[in-house]
Amino acid sequence: MKNAKLLLLLVVILIGVIPLFFSQQSQAAVGAAGWGTPSNPINAHPGYKDVPFFVIVSAPITLQPQQAVLDLPGEVLSSQCTTVAYGSSSQSSLGSYVLTFDLSVPSSTSPGYYQGYLTVYYVNLTSGKTVVESSPVTIPVKPVIYPTLQAVWGTSSSPTFPRAGEGVTPLTLVVENPSEHPILDVKVNVTLPKGVFSLTGEKYVCEEASAIPAGETIPITVPVNVSALSSPGVYTMSYSISFTNYLEFQYSHQGEVNTSIYSLSPFNVTLEQGKAYAGSLTHFFVKLNSSTTGVLLSMIPDLKVVYTNFTETPLSPGEERTFCYEVVTPETVTVRTRPLQGYTGRHGGNREPHFPQAPQHSEQPDSLGRGLLLGWEPVLSVP
């Protein structure tokens, strides 16, 4: 009888201790975590302030969260700019809770994945005891997706080729928003090439767009003055773009874009030649830089051609072509060198063709005084 009473007492003790023992074991688990809310997650970027960060935890129905503490790395801070954040909890379903922390990402933070450490204090509803659970939490910081800029002379649907000294010409700034969200209050500042001015005489242009939808591009066309102070060449234009994202955080971005200015003449021709002697063969090379669109049909020197590699050639602005000629120098050389007789071509665009004059070049004796150094100048004819 005495043994039966001892056995019954032991069973009663175990019945009271076993639930208490298991209720304090590591039974809670950390699930998903991210920025925003579980129903509306977002990406966080450098420069974000006071943005909610959520962690979903699950626990037995006997455990209820009382306090949540998130220890943070220096790259992510609490809304009070400390490395410790205190969160609030709400029950999403039976045994599941959402912990929410207000966090900030300094502008100096680099995109990446950072690790925080979550500590949750639960109360055991059966025993009233406190149960502490800890777990690492990954905090992602995504890079800012900035708008891009391209510069097109003319319009985006009808581009042109700017020519030095031609005056007022449209310049189109094509701004693209490659992000998944709209951007607002877009301001674009572009530094113009040397000799190109805004219509108010500034060396830059400033334009605005109220909004650019996600993944879309808008053209902003502005007239500029390609003055007589400009020169043909390739130029780098620096620009800055400022905007507000869909969560009303402001950003700015700097970059560069290349552009070209072409000669007012459709062609720029230079000659490389050898020394010519009366009654001998002379080799020379014609290097042609195009600033127009068309087809070069012929280019004939005013001397007998023995050989040339010239063929009918399509041209586009910025293209360069080099042709070789071998000609016969007459036995009797006149006082002045005769120029290239001319070249003809089909001219693209609506621009009037330019006809440069062909100045005469005086003969110059070579170092031995036995021959002549010939000069050549093209005459353009565009039917």
PDB file of N, CA, C and O in Angstrom, residues 178-227:
ATOM      1  N   PRO A 178      14.491  51.981 -66.333  1.00  0.00           N
ATOM      2  CA  PRO A 178      14.562  50.516 -66.436  1.00  0.00           C
ATOM      3  C   PRO A 178      14.043  49.794 -65.190  1.00  0.00           C
ATOM      4  O   PRO A 178      14.085  48.565 -65.147  1.00  0.00           O
ATOM      5  N   SER A 179      13.562  50.525 -64.195  1.00  0.00           N
ATOM      6  CA  SER A 179      13.126  49.891 -62.947  1.00  0.00           C
ATOM      7  C   SER A 179      11.711  49.341 -63.082  1.00  0.00           C
ATOM      8  O   SER A 179      11.027  49.550 -64.091  1.00  0.00           O
ATOM      9  N   GLU A 180      11.266  48.648 -62.019  1.00  0.00           N
ATOM     10  CA  GLU A 180       9.936  48.036 -62.012  1.00  0.00           C
ATOM     11  C   GLU A 180       8.874  48.970 -61.444  1.00  0.00           C
ATOM     12  O   GLU A 180       7.713  48.554 -61.278  1.00  0.00           O
ATOM     13  N   HIS A 181       9.237  50.204 -61.136  1.00  0.00           N
ATOM     14  CA  HIS A 181       8.295  51.154 -60.553  1.00  0.00           C
ATOM     15  C   HIS A 181       8.440  52.507 -61.248  1.00  0.00           C
ATOM     16  O   HIS A 181       9.511  52.823 -61.789  1.00  0.00           O
ATOM     17  N   PRO A 182       7.414  53.340 -61.241  1.00  0.00           N
ATOM     18  CA  PRO A 182       7.526  54.665 -61.862  1.00  0.00           C
ATOM     19  C   PRO A 182       8.466  55.560 -61.063  1.00  0.00           C
ATOM     20  O   PRO A 182       8.673  55.373 -59.861  1.00  0.00           O
ATOM     21  N   ILE A 183       9.053  56.523 -61.755  1.00  0.00           N
ATOM     22  CA  ILE A 183       9.847  57.554 -61.096  1.00  0.00           C
ATOM     23  C   ILE A 183       9.197  58.907 -61.380  1.00  0.00           C
ATOM     24  O   ILE A 183       8.562  59.107 -62.428  1.00  0.00           O
ATOM     25  N   LEU A 184       9.344  59.833 -60.435  1.00  0.00           N
ATOM     26  CA  LEU A 184       8.633  61.102 -60.491  1.00  0.00           C
ATOM     27  C   LEU A 184       9.615  62.263 -60.427  1.00  0.00           C
ATOM     28  O   LEU A 184      10.769  62.109 -60.008  1.00  0.00           O
ATOM     29  N   ASP A 185       9.136  63.450 -60.857  1.00  0.00           N
ATOM     30  CA  ASP A 185       9.902  64.698 -60.757  1.00  0.00           C
ATOM     31  C   ASP A 185      11.320  64.524 -61.307  1.00  0.00           C
ATOM     32  O   ASP A 185      12.316  64.788 -60.626  1.00  0.00           O
ATOM     33  N   VAL A 186      11.403  64.055 -62.534  1.00  0.00           N
ATOM     34  CA  VAL A 186      12.699  63.777 -63.154  1.00  0.00           C
ATOM     35  C   VAL A 186      13.292  65.078 -63.691  1.00  0.00           C
ATOM     36  O   VAL A 186      12.640  65.797 -64.464  1.00  0.00           O
ATOM     37  N   LYS A 187      14.516  65.380 -63.286  1.00  0.00           N
ATOM     38  CA  LYS A 187      15.224  66.585 -63.748  1.00  0.00           C
ATOM     39  C   LYS A 187      16.534  66.156 -64.397  1.00  0.00           C
ATOM     40  O   LYS A 187      17.308  65.387 -63.815  1.00  0.00           O
ATOM     41  N   VAL A 188      16.770  66.657 -65.610  1.00  0.00           N
ATOM     42  CA  VAL A 188      17.943  66.284 -66.385  1.00  0.00           C
ATOM     43  C   VAL A 188      18.779  67.527 -66.672  1.00  0.00           C
ATOM     44  O   VAL A 188      18.248  68.540 -67.148  1.00  0.00           O
ATOM     45  N   ASN A 189      20.063  67.464 -66.376  1.00  0.00           N
ATOM     46  CA  ASN A 189      21.001  68.559 -66.655  1.00  0.00           C
ATOM     47  C   ASN A 189      22.121  68.000 -67.514  1.00  0.00           C
ATOM     48  O   ASN A 189      22.807  67.047 -67.105  1.00  0.00           O
ATOM     49  N   VAL A 190      22.328  68.579 -68.706  1.00  0.00           N
ATOM     50  CA  VAL A 190      23.326  68.079 -69.647  1.00  0.00           C
ATOM     51  C   VAL A 190      24.275  69.205 -70.036  1.00  0.00           C
ATOM     52  O   VAL A 190      23.833  70.297 -70.426  1.00  0.00           O
ATOM     53  N   THR A 191      25.580  68.938 -69.919  1.00  0.00           N
ATOM     54  CA  THR A 191      26.598  69.888 -70.363  1.00  0.00           C
ATOM     55  C   THR A 191      26.829  69.703 -71.860  1.00  0.00           C
ATOM     56  O   THR A 191      27.078  68.586 -72.326  1.00  0.00           O
ATOM     57  N   LEU A 192      26.755  70.782 -72.624  1.00  0.00           N
ATOM     58  CA  LEU A 192      26.819  70.710 -74.086  1.00  0.00           C
ATOM     59  C   LEU A 192      28.263  70.708 -74.578  1.00  0.00           C
ATOM     60  O   LEU A 192      29.175  71.178 -73.879  1.00  0.00           O
ATOM     61  N   PRO A 193      28.511  70.198 -75.799  1.00  0.00           N
ATOM     62  CA  PRO A 193      29.861  70.232 -76.367  1.00  0.00           C
ATOM     63  C   PRO A 193      30.351  71.668 -76.562  1.00  0.00           C
ATOM     64  O   PRO A 193      29.554  72.617 -76.599  1.00  0.00           O
ATOM     65  N   LYS A 194      31.648  71.815 -76.720  1.00  0.00           N
ATOM     66  CA  LYS A 194      32.244  73.130 -76.931  1.00  0.00           C
ATOM     67  C   LYS A 194      31.656  73.787 -78.187  1.00  0.00           C
ATOM     68  O   LYS A 194      31.581  73.179 -79.248  1.00  0.00           O
ATOM     69  N   GLY A 195      31.222  75.030 -78.037  1.00  0.00           N
ATOM     70  CA  GLY A 195      30.651  75.763 -79.162  1.00  0.00           C
ATOM     71  C   GLY A 195      29.174  75.541 -79.364  1.00  0.00           C
ATOM     72  O   GLY A 195      28.580  76.123 -80.276  1.00  0.00           O
ATOM     73  N   VAL A 196      28.552  74.708 -78.514  1.00  0.00           N
ATOM     74  CA  VAL A 196      27.108  74.476 -78.581  1.00  0.00           C
ATOM     75  C   VAL A 196      26.484  75.104 -77.341  1.00  0.00           C
ATOM     76  O   VAL A 196      26.950  74.886 -76.222  1.00  0.00           O
ATOM     77  N   PHE A 197      25.419  75.879 -77.549  1.00  0.00           N
ATOM     78  CA  PHE A 197      24.814  76.631 -76.446  1.00  0.00           C
ATOM     79  C   PHE A 197      23.299  76.438 -76.441  1.00  0.00           C
ATOM     80  O   PHE A 197      22.691  76.100 -77.465  1.00  0.00           O
ATOM     81  N   SER A 198      22.716  76.655 -75.283  1.00  0.00           N
ATOM     82  CA  SER A 198      21.265  76.727 -75.215  1.00  0.00           C
ATOM     83  C   SER A 198      20.816  78.019 -75.893  1.00  0.00           C
ATOM     84  O   SER A 198      21.638  78.902 -76.197  1.00  0.00           O
ATOM     85  N   LEU A 199      19.534  78.161 -76.129  1.00  0.00           N
ATOM     86  CA  LEU A 199      19.048  79.369 -76.801  1.00  0.00           C
ATOM     87  C   LEU A 199      19.170  80.607 -75.920  1.00  0.00           C
ATOM     88  O   LEU A 199      19.024  81.730 -76.413  1.00  0.00           O
ATOM     89  N   THR A 200      19.459  80.399 -74.626  1.00  0.00           N
ATOM     90  CA  THR A 200      19.720  81.539 -73.737  1.00  0.00           C
ATOM     91  C   THR A 200      21.205  81.784 -73.557  1.00  0.00           C
ATOM     92  O   THR A 200      21.604  82.609 -72.738  1.00  0.00           O
ATOM     93  N   GLY A 201      22.032  81.044 -74.316  1.00  0.00           N
ATOM     94  CA  GLY A 201      23.479  81.264 -74.278  1.00  0.00           C
ATOM     95  C   GLY A 201      24.225  80.476 -73.222  1.00  0.00           C
ATOM     96  O   GLY A 201      25.431  80.681 -73.027  1.00  0.00           O
ATOM     97  N   GLU A 202      23.557  79.534 -72.538  1.00  0.00           N
ATOM     98  CA  GLU A 202      24.229  78.725 -71.520  1.00  0.00           C
ATOM     99  C   GLU A 202      24.956  77.549 -72.167  1.00  0.00           C
ATOM    100  O   GLU A 202      24.621  77.106 -73.262  1.00  0.00           O
ATOM    101  N   LYS A 203      25.955  77.027 -71.428  1.00  0.00           N
ATOM    102  CA  LYS A 203      26.709  75.882 -71.909  1.00  0.00           C
ATOM    103  C   LYS A 203      26.072  74.559 -71.485  1.00  0.00           C
ATOM    104  O   LYS A 203      26.703  73.506 -71.573  1.00  0.00           O
ATOM    105  N   TYR A 204      24.854  74.616 -71.023  1.00  0.00           N
ATOM    106  CA  TYR A 204      24.145  73.420 -70.576  1.00  0.00           C
ATOM    107  C   TYR A 204      22.657  73.605 -70.828  1.00  0.00           C
ATOM    108  O   TYR A 204      22.180  74.724 -71.079  1.00  0.00           O
ATOM    109  N   VAL A 205      21.905  72.502 -70.746  1.00  0.00           N
ATOM    110  CA  VAL A 205      20.447  72.558 -70.820  1.00  0.00           C
ATOM    111  C   VAL A 205      19.877  71.806 -69.626  1.00  0.00           C
ATOM    112  O   VAL A 205      20.442  70.814 -69.160  1.00  0.00           O
ATOM    113  N   CYS A 206      18.773  72.300 -69.104  1.00  0.00           N
ATOM    114  CA  CYS A 206      18.062  71.678 -67.983  1.00  0.00           C
ATOM    115  C   CYS A 206      16.623  71.407 -68.408  1.00  0.00           C
ATOM    116  O   CYS A 206      15.934  72.339 -68.829  1.00  0.00           O
ATOM    117  N   GLU A 207      16.200  70.170 -68.314  1.00  0.00           N
ATOM    118  CA  GLU A 207      14.849  69.800 -68.709  1.00  0.00           C
ATOM    119  C   GLU A 207      14.210  68.937 -67.623  1.00  0.00           C
ATOM    120  O   GLU A 207      14.912  68.348 -66.788  1.00  0.00           O
ATOM    121  N   GLU A 208      12.870  68.842 -67.648  1.00  0.00           N
ATOM    122  CA  GLU A 208      12.137  68.112 -66.620  1.00  0.00           C
ATOM    123  C   GLU A 208      11.067  67.225 -67.250  1.00  0.00           C
ATOM    124  O   GLU A 208      10.575  67.494 -68.344  1.00  0.00           O
ATOM    125  N   ALA A 209      10.739  66.162 -66.514  1.00  0.00           N
ATOM    126  CA  ALA A 209       9.603  65.295 -66.854  1.00  0.00           C
ATOM    127  C   ALA A 209       8.882  64.974 -65.561  1.00  0.00           C
ATOM    128  O   ALA A 209       9.512  64.645 -64.556  1.00  0.00           O
ATOM    129  N   SER A 210       7.569  65.076 -65.572  1.00  0.00           N
ATOM    130  CA  SER A 210       6.806  64.873 -64.333  1.00  0.00           C
ATOM    131  C   SER A 210       6.858  63.420 -63.867  1.00  0.00           C
ATOM    132  O   SER A 210       6.892  63.149 -62.660  1.00  0.00           O
ATOM    133  N   ALA A 211       6.876  62.477 -64.800  1.00  0.00           N
ATOM    134  CA  ALA A 211       6.904  61.057 -64.421  1.00  0.00           C
ATOM    135  C   ALA A 211       7.325  60.222 -65.620  1.00  0.00           C
ATOM    136  O   ALA A 211       7.085  60.586 -66.772  1.00  0.00           O
ATOM    137  N   ILE A 212       7.973  59.080 -65.312  1.00  0.00           N
ATOM    138  CA  ILE A 212       8.302  58.092 -66.339  1.00  0.00           C
ATOM    139  C   ILE A 212       7.826  56.742 -65.819  1.00  0.00           C
ATOM    140  O   ILE A 212       8.300  56.265 -64.787  1.00  0.00           O
ATOM    141  N   PRO A 213       6.871  56.100 -66.485  1.00  0.00           N
ATOM    142  CA  PRO A 213       6.374  54.808 -66.018  1.00  0.00           C
ATOM    143  C   PRO A 213       7.469  53.740 -66.003  1.00  0.00           C
ATOM    144  O   PRO A 213       8.517  53.880 -66.654  1.00  0.00           O
ATOM    145  N   ALA A 214       7.225  52.673 -65.279  1.00  0.00           N
ATOM    146  CA  ALA A 214       8.185  51.580 -65.174  1.00  0.00           C
ATOM    147  C   ALA A 214       8.479  50.988 -66.541  1.00  0.00           C
ATOM    148  O   ALA A 214       7.574  50.703 -67.321  1.00  0.00           O
ATOM    149  N   GLY A 215       9.779  50.834 -66.834  1.00  0.00           N
ATOM    150  CA  GLY A 215      10.202  50.190 -68.069  1.00  0.00           C
ATOM    151  C   GLY A 215       9.986  50.998 -69.328  1.00  0.00           C
ATOM    152  O   GLY A 215      10.171  50.474 -70.430  1.00  0.00           O
ATOM    153  N   GLU A 216       9.647  52.275 -69.214  1.00  0.00           N
ATOM    154  CA  GLU A 216       9.356  53.073 -70.408  1.00  0.00           C
ATOM    155  C   GLU A 216      10.412  54.156 -70.637  1.00  0.00           C
ATOM    156  O   GLU A 216      11.232  54.460 -69.765  1.00  0.00           O
ATOM    157  N   THR A 217      10.368  54.711 -71.837  1.00  0.00           N
ATOM    158  CA  THR A 217      11.319  55.735 -72.276  1.00  0.00           C
ATOM    159  C   THR A 217      10.549  56.954 -72.740  1.00  0.00           C
ATOM    160  O   THR A 217       9.516  56.819 -73.408  1.00  0.00           O
ATOM    161  N   ILE A 218      11.050  58.142 -72.398  1.00  0.00           N
ATOM    162  CA  ILE A 218      10.427  59.360 -72.909  1.00  0.00           C
ATOM    163  C   ILE A 218      11.503  60.225 -73.572  1.00  0.00           C
ATOM    164  O   ILE A 218      12.631  60.306 -73.085  1.00  0.00           O
ATOM    165  N   PRO A 219      11.166  60.860 -74.713  1.00  0.00           N
ATOM    166  CA  PRO A 219      12.102  61.794 -75.347  1.00  0.00           C
ATOM    167  C   PRO A 219      11.795  63.227 -74.913  1.00  0.00           C
ATOM    168  O   PRO A 219      10.634  63.625 -74.806  1.00  0.00           O
ATOM    169  N   ILE A 220      12.846  63.983 -74.653  1.00  0.00           N
ATOM    170  CA  ILE A 220      12.712  65.408 -74.331  1.00  0.00           C
ATOM    171  C   ILE A 220      13.524  66.168 -75.368  1.00  0.00           C
ATOM    172  O   ILE A 220      14.754  66.104 -75.369  1.00  0.00           O
ATOM    173  N   THR A 221      12.858  66.875 -76.269  1.00  0.00           N
ATOM    174  CA  THR A 221      13.538  67.579 -77.351  1.00  0.00           C
ATOM    175  C   THR A 221      13.701  69.052 -76.999  1.00  0.00           C
ATOM    176  O   THR A 221      12.730  69.714 -76.615  1.00  0.00           O
ATOM    177  N   VAL A 222      14.931  69.554 -77.150  1.00  0.00           N
ATOM    178  CA  VAL A 222      15.232  70.945 -76.827  1.00  0.00           C
ATOM    179  C   VAL A 222      16.087  71.530 -77.956  1.00  0.00           C
ATOM    180  O   VAL A 222      17.029  70.894 -78.421  1.00  0.00           O
ATOM    181  N   PRO A 223      15.772  72.731 -78.463  1.00  0.00           N
ATOM    182  CA  PRO A 223      16.604  73.340 -79.500  1.00  0.00           C
ATOM    183  C   PRO A 223      17.881  73.919 -78.896  1.00  0.00           C
ATOM    184  O   PRO A 223      17.849  74.538 -77.828  1.00  0.00           O
ATOM    185  N   VAL A 224      18.999  73.706 -79.572  1.00  0.00           N
ATOM    186  CA  VAL A 224      20.280  74.270 -79.146  1.00  0.00           C
ATOM    187  C   VAL A 224      20.941  74.939 -80.345  1.00  0.00           C
ATOM    188  O   VAL A 224      20.578  74.682 -81.499  1.00  0.00           O
ATOM    189  N   ASN A 225      21.910  75.780 -80.061  1.00  0.00           N
ATOM    190  CA  ASN A 225      22.609  76.530 -81.103  1.00  0.00           C
ATOM    191  C   ASN A 225      23.981  75.914 -81.340  1.00  0.00           C
ATOM    192  O   ASN A 225      24.876  76.013 -80.495  1.00  0.00           O
ATOM    193  N   VAL A 226      24.148  75.248 -82.486  1.00  0.00           N
ATOM    194  CA  VAL A 226      25.455  74.721 -82.885  1.00  0.00           C
ATOM    195  C   VAL A 226      26.172  75.881 -83.586  1.00  0.00           C
ATOM    196  O   VAL A 226      26.051  76.067 -84.797  1.00  0.00           O
ATOM    197  N   SER A 227      26.898  76.656 -82.822  1.00  0.00           N
ATOM    198  CA  SER A 227      27.419  77.940 -83.299  1.00  0.00           C
ATOM    199  C   SER A 227      28.664  77.768 -84.156  1.00  0.00           C
ATOM    200  O   SER A 227      29.207  76.669 -84.312  1.00  0.00           O
TER     201      SER A 227
END
